[in-house]
Short mmCIF file of C-alpha atoms and ligand atoms in Angstrom, two decimals:
data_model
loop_
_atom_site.label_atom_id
_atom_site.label_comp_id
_atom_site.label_asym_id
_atom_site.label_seq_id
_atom_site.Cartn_x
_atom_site.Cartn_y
_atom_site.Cartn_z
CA UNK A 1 3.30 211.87 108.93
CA UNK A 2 3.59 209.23 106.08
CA UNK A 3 3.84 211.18 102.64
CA UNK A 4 1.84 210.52 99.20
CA UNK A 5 3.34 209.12 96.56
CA UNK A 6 5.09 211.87 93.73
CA UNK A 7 2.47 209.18 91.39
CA UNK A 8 -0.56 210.77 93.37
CA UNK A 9 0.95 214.36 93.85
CA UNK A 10 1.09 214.65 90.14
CA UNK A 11 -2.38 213.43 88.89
CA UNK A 12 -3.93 216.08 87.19
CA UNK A 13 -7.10 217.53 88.42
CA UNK A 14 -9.87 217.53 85.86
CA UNK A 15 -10.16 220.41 84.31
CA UNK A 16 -14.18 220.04 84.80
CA UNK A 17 -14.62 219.52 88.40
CA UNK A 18 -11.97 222.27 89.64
CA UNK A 19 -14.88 224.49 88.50
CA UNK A 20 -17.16 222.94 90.02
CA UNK A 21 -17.36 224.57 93.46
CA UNK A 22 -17.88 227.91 91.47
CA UNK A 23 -20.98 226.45 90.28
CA UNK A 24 -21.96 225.49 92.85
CA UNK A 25 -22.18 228.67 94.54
CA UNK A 26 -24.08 229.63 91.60
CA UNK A 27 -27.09 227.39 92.07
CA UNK A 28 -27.15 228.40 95.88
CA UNK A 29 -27.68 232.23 94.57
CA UNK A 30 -30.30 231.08 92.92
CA UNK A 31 -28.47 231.17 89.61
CA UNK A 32 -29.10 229.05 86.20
CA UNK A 33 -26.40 227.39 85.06
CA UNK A 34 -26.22 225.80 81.36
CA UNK A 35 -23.82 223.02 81.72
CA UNK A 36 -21.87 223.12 77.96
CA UNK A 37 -18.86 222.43 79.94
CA UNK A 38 -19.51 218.49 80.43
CA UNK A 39 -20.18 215.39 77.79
CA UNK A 40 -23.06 213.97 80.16
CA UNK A 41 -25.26 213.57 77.20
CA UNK A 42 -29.20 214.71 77.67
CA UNK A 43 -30.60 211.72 75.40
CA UNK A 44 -32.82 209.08 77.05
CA UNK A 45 -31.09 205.94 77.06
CA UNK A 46 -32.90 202.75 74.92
CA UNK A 47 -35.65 201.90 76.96
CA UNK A 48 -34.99 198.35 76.23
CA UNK A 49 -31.92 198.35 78.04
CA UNK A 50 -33.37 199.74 81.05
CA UNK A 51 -36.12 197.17 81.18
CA UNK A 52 -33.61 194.23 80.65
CA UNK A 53 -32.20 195.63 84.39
CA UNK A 54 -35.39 195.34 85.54
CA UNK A 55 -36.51 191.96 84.58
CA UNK A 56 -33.11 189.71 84.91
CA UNK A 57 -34.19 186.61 86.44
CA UNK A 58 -30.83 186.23 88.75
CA UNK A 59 -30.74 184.65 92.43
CA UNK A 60 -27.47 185.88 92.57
CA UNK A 61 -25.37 189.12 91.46
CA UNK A 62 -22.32 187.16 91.03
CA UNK A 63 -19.49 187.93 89.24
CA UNK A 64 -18.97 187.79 85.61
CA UNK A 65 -15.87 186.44 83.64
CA UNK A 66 -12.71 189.16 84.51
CA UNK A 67 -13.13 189.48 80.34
CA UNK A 68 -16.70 189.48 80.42
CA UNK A 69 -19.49 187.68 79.51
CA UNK A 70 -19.27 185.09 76.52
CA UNK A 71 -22.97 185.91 75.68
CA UNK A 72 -22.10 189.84 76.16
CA UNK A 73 -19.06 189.48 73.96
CA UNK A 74 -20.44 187.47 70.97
CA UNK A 75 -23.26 190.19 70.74
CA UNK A 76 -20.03 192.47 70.38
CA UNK A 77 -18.26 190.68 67.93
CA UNK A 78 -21.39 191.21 65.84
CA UNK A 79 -22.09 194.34 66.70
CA UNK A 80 -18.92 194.81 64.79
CA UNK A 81 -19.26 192.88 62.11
CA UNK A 82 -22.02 195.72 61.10
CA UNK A 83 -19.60 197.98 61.39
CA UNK A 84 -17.18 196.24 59.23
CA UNK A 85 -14.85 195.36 61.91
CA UNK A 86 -14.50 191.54 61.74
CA UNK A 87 -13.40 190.40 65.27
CA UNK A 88 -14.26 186.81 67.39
CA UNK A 89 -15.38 187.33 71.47
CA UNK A 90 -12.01 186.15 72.47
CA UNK A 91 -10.36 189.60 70.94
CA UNK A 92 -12.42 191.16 73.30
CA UNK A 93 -12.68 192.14 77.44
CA UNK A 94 -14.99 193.82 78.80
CA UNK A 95 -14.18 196.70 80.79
CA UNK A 96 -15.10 199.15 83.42
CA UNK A 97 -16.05 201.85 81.12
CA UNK A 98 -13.49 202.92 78.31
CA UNK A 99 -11.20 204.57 80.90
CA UNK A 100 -10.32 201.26 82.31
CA UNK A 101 -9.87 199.80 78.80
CA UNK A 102 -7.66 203.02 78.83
CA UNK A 103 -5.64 201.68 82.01
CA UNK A 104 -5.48 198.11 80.78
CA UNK A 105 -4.04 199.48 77.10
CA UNK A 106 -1.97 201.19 79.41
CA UNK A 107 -0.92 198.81 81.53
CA UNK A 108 -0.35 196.18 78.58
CA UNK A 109 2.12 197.73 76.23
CA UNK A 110 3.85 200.32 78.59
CA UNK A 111 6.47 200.88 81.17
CA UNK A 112 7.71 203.47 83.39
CA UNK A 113 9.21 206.82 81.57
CA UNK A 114 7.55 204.95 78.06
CA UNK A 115 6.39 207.87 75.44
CA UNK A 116 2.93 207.65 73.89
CA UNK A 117 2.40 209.89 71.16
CA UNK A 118 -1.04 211.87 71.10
CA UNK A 119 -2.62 214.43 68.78
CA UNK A 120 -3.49 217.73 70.93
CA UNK A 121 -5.97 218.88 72.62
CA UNK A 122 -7.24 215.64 73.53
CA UNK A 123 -9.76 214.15 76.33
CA UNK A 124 -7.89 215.56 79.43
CA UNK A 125 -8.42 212.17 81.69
CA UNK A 126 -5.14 210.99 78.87
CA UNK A 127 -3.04 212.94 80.98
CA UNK A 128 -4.75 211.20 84.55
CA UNK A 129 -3.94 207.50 83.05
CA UNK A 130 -0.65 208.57 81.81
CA UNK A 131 0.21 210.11 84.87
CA UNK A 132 -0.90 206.72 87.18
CA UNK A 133 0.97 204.55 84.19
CA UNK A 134 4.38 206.40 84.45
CA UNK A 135 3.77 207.29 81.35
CA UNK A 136 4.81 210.36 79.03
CA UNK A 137 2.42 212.26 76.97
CA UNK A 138 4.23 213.69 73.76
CA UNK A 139 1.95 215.79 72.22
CA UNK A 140 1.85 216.52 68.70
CA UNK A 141 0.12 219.50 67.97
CA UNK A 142 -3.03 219.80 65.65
CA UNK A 143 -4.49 222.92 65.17
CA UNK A 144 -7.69 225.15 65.09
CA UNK A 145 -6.58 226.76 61.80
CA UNK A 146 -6.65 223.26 60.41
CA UNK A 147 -10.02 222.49 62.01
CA UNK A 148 -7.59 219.83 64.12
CA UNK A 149 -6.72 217.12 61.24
CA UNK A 150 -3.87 214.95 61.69
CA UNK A 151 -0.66 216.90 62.39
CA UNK A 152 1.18 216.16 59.01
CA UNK A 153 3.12 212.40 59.89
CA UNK A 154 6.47 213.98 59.66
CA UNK A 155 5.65 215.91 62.84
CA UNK A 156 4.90 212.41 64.23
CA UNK A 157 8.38 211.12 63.44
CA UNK A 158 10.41 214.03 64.61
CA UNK A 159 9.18 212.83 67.89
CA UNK A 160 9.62 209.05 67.72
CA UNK A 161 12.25 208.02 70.35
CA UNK A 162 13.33 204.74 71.22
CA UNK A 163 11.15 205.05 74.31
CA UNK A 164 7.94 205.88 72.09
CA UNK A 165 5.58 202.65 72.26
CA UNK A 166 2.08 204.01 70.82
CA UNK A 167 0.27 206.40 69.19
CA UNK A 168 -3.11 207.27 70.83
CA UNK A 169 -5.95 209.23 68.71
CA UNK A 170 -9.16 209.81 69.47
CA UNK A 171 -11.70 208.93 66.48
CA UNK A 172 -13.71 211.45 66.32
CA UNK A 173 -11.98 213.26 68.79
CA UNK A 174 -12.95 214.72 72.19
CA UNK A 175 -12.63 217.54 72.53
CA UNK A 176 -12.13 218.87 68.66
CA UNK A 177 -15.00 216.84 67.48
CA UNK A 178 -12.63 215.65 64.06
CA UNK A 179 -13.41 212.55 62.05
CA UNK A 180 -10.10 211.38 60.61
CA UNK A 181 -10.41 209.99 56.89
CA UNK A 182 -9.42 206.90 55.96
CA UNK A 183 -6.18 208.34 54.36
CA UNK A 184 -5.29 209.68 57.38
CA UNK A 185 -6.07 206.09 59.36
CA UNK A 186 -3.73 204.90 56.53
CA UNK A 187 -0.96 207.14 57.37
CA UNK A 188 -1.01 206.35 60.81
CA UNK A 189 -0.69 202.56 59.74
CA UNK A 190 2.27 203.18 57.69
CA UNK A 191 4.09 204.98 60.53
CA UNK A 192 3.10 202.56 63.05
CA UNK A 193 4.27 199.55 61.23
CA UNK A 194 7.50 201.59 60.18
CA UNK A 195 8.46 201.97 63.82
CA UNK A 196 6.85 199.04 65.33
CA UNK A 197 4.86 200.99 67.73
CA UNK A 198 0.87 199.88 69.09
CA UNK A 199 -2.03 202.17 66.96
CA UNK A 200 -4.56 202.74 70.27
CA UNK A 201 -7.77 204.71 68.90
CA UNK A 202 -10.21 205.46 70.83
CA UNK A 203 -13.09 205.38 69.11
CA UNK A 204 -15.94 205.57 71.89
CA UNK A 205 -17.62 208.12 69.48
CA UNK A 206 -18.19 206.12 66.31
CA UNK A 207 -21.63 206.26 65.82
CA UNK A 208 -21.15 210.49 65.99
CA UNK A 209 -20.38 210.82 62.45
CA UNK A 210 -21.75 213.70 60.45
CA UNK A 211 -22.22 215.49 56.82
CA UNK A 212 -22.62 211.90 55.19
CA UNK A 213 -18.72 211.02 56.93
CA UNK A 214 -18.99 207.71 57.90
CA UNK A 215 -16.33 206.44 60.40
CA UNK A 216 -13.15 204.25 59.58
CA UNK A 217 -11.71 201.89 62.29
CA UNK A 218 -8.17 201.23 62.55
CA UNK A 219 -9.23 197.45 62.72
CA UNK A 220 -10.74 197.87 59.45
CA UNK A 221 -7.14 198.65 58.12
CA UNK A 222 -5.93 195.68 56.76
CA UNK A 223 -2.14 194.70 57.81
CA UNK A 224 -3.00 196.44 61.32
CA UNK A 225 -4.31 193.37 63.38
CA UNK A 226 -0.86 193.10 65.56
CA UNK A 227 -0.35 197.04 66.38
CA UNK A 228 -3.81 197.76 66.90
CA UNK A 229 -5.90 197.87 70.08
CA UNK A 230 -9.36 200.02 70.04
CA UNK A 231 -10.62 201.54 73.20
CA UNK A 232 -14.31 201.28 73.15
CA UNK A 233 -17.73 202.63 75.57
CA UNK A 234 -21.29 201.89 75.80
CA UNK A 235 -21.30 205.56 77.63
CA UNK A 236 -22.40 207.67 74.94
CA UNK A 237 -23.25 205.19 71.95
CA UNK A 238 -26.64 204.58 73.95
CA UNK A 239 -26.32 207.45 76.63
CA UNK A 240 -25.50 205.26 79.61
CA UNK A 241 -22.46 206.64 81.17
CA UNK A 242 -23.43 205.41 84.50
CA UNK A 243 -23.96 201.71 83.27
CA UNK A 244 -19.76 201.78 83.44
CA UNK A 245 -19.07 199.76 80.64
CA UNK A 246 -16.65 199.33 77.68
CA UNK A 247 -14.48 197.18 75.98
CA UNK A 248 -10.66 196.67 74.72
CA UNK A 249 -10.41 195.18 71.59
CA UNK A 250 -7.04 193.81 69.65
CA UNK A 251 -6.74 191.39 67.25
CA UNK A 252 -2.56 190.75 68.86
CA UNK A 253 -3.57 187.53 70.78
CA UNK A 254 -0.60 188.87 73.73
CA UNK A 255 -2.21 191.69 74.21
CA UNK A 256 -5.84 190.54 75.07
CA UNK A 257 -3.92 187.65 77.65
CA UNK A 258 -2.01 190.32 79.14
CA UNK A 259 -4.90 192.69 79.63
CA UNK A 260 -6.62 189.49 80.76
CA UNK A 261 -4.37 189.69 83.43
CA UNK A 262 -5.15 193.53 84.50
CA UNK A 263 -8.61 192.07 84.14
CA UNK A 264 -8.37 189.36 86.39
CA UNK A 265 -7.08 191.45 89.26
CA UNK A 266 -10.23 193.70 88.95
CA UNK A 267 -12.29 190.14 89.02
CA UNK A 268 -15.19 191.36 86.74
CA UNK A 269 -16.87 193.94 84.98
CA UNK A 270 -20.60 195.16 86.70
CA UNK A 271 -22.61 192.26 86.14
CA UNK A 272 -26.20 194.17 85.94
CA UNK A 273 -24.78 196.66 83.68
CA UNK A 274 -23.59 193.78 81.21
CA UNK A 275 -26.93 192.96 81.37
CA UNK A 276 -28.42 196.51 80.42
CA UNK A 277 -25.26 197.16 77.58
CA UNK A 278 -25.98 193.53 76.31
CA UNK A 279 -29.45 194.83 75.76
CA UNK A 280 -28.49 198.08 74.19
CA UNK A 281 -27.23 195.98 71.63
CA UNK A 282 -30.37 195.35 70.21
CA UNK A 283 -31.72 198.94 69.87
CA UNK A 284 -32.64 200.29 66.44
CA UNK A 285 -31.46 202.22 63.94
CA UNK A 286 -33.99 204.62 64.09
CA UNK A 287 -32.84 205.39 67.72
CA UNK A 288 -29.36 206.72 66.14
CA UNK A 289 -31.14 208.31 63.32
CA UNK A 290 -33.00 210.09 65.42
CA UNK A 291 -30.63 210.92 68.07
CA UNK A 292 -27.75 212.01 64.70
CA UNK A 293 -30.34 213.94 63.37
CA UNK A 294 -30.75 215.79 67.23
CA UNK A 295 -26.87 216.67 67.01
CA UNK A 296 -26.14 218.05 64.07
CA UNK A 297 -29.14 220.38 64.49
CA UNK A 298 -27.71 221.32 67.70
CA UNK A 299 -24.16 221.18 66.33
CA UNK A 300 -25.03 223.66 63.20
CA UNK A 301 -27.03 225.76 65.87
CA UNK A 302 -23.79 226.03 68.30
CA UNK A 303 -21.31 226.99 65.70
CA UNK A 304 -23.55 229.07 63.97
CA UNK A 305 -24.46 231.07 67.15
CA UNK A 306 -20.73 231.13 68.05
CA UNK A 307 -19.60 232.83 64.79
CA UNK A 308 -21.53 235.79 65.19
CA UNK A 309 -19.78 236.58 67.85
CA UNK A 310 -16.30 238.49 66.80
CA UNK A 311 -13.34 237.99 67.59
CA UNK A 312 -14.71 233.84 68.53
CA UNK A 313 -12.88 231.26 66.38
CA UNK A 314 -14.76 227.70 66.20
CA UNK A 315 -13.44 224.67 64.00
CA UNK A 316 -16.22 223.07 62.34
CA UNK A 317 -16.75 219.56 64.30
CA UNK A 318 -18.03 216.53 61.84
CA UNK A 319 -18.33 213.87 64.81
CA UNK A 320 -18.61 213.41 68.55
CA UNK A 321 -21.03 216.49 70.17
CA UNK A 322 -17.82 218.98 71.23
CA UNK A 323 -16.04 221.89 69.89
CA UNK A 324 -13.33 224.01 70.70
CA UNK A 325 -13.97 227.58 70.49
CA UNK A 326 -11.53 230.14 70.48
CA UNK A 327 -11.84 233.21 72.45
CA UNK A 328 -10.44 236.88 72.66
CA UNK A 329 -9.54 236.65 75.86
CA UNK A 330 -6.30 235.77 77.54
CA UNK A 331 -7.19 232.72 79.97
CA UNK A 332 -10.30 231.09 79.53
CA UNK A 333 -9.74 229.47 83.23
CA UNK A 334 -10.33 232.80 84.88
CA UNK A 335 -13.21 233.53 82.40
CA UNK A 336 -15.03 230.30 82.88
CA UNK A 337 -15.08 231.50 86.59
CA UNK A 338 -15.92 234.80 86.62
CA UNK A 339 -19.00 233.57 84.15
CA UNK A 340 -20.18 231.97 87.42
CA UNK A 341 -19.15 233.62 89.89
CA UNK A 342 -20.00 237.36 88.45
CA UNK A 343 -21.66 237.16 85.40
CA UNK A 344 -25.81 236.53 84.48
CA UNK A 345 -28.44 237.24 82.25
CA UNK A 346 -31.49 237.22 84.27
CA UNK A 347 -30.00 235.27 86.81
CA UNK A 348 -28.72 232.85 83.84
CA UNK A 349 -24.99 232.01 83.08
CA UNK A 350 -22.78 229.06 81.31
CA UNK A 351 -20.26 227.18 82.65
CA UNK A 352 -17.60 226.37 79.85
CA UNK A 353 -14.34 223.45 80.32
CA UNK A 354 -11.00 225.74 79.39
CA UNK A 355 -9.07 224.13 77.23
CA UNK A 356 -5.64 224.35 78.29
CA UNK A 357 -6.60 220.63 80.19
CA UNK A 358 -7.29 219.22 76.80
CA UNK A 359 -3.42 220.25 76.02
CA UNK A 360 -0.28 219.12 77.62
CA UNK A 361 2.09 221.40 76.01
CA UNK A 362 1.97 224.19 79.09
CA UNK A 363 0.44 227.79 77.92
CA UNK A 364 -1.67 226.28 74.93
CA UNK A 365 -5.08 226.45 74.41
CA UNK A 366 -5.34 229.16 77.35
CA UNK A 367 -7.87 231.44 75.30
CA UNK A 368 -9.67 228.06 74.08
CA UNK A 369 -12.96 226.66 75.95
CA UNK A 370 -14.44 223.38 74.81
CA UNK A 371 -17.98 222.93 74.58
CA UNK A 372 -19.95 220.21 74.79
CA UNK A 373 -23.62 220.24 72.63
CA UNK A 374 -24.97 218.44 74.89
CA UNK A 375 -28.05 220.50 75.48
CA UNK A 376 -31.11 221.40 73.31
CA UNK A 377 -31.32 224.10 70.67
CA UNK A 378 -32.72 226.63 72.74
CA UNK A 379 -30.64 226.28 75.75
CA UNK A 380 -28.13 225.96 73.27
CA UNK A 381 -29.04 229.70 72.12
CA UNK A 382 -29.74 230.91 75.07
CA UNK A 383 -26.03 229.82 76.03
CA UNK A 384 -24.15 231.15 73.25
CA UNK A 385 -25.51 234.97 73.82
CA UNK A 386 -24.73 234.89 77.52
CA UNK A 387 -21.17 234.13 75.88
CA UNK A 388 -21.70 236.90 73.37
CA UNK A 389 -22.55 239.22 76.12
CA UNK A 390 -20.17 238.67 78.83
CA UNK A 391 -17.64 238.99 76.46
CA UNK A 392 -18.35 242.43 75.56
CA UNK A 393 -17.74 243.55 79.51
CA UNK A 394 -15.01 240.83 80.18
CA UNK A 395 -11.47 242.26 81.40
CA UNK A 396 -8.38 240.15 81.37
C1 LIG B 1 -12.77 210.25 74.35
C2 LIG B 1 -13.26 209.53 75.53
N1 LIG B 1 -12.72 208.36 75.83
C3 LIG B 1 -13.10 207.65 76.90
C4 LIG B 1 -14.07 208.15 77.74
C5 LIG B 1 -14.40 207.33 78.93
O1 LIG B 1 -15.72 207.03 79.03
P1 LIG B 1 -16.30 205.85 79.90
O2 LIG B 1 -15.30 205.47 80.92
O3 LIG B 1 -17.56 206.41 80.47
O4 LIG B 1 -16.57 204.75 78.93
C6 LIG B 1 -14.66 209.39 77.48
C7 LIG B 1 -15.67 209.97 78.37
O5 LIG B 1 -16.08 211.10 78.26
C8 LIG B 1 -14.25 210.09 76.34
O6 LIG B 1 -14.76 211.28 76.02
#
């Protein structure tokens, strides 16, 4: 029989869906199952977007540009511009979602056995695009103690090799839920232009700023136009994950035409969905007022809740809508399946991610769960003491 490639043996399973089977069997008991373990947010997405899908006037669902539409991208560029980030539609292409923006970034400035330096824990699917890349992860370890800010930058450098092309950091991050300050943006600058290495920040989360924090783009960093490319989503900024679209976005003229390329073999991005995110664009501030507002009720809920409970260690998130909590238990991947496999409260139970998938360094984060506050304050509650309570019988 023909074998797999070692490329396809090695992908990663998400740390999520390996669960999932376990839950499964949950609902078919008859079980409840608050989902904290997933960032499928529960907010209603702008109405106005939705309508725009349902009165487009087309004949045809063609394709669009491979970068995406002009009209789609100028609406971008000033999209932007509000946020202080001063780009033209040509430094942008539309993408597939952020994670193929991920694979184009990827694809663009990397090779085979290339290093890419990331902050840990980070969103797991880094180690999936790595993985299909050829890419190494070198993690540099931030830590709960230190509510996960930037690992000081001489921890960055002991780990620059002549193989080392980026630095990837999630702004604010999935899954610690950290907003990095605009000293630390600069310090990342500095080392990036000292080494002549690409500044990738994904920074699908912007809007998810909290406690007054407002969030500071590496493309608002003067100096920083030819090392940086940011990795953006319409998923959760207006709650349309399924729409599937994002955007890369670099001011280094070579790297949007060689993305272009990467682009161009994919044809287009979803045509109807440009449509809908194009749309989005227009939707008022009152919508992320509102929906801010919603999370850090929810957040300040969740890590109060969680802090109760002894021996439970939470770092205080100030963006995004995760946290990583820290248990007293040994592996949190045979705790988040016993919770659904043998643990309710009135036929009610959580499911949880474990953490260790947010890590690459093996046997870290192994008594960590992330969780995603993605549900309203009373689920939220009622969550958090079916924690409290199964871990007063749990066994290692
Ligand atoms: C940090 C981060 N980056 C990128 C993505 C990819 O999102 P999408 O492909 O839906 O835009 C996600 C999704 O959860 C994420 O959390």
């Amino acid at each position: 029989m023909p074998t797999i490639s070692k490329k396809g043996a090695s992908m990663p399973e998400s740390p999520i869906r390996k669960l999932v089977p376990y839950a499964e069997k949950a609902y078919k008991q008859g079980k409840t199952v608050y989902h904290l373990n997933i960032g499928q947010p529960d907010i209603k997405t702008p109405q106005i977007a939705l309508e725009a899908v349902k009165i487009h006037s087309l004949d045809i669902l063609a394709y669009t540009r491979s970068e995406g539409s002009e009209g789609y991208r100028e609406k971008i560029a000033n999209y932007y511009a509000k946020n202080d980030i001063h780009v033209k539609h040509d430094d942008i292409i539309v993408t597939t979602g952020g994670s193929e923006a991920l694979l184009f970034a990827f694809g663009t400035i990397m090779d085979t056995d290339d290093e890419v330096i990331i902050p840990e824990p980070f969103y797991a699917n880094y180690n999936g695009f790595s993985t299909a890349s050829g890419v190494k992860v070198v993690p540099v370890i931030s830590k709960i103690e230190d509510n996960f800010a930037l690992p000081p930058i001489e921890e960055f450098e002991k780990l620059i090799t002549p193989k080392t092309k980026a630095i990837l950091i999630c702004n604010p991050g999935n899954p610690t839920g950290y907003l990095y300050s605009k000293e630390e943006i600069k310090q990342l600058a500095a080392i990036v232009k000292k080494h002549d290495l690409f500044l990738i920040a994904d920074e699908v989360y912007r809007e998810f700023a909290y406690d007054g924090a407002t969030h500071y783009s590496i493309l608002q960093e003067e100096g920083l136009e030819d090392y940086a490319i940011i990795i953006d989503s319409v998923s959760k900024r207006y709650s349309m994950c399924g729409a599937r679209i994002g955007c890369l976005v670099s001011k280094n003229k070579t790297i949007i035409q060689t993305a272009l390329k990467f682009a161009q073999a994919r044809l287009s991005p979803p045509t109807l969905a440009q449509i809908a995110s194009e749309a989005a664009l227009e939707t008022p501030q009152s919508y992320f007022d509102d929906v801010i507002e919603e999370y850090v009720e929810r957040r300040n809920v969740l890590i109060e809740e969680l802090n109760k409970i002894e021996g439970v260690q939470v770092a205080n998130p100030n963006g995004a809508f995760y946290c990583i909590a820290q248990l007293p238990i040994k592996n949190s991947d045979a705790f988040a399946q016993w919770l659904l496999e043998s643990f309710d409260i009135d036929g009610e139970t959580v499911m949880v991610a474990p953490a260790a998938g947010f890590y690459s360094s093996p046997g870290v984060g192994l008594n960590q769960i992330r969780i995603a506050y993605v549900l309203n304050t009373d689920s939220l509650k009622k969550a958090v003491n079916i924690l409290k309570e199964a871990l007063k019988v749990y066994k290692d």
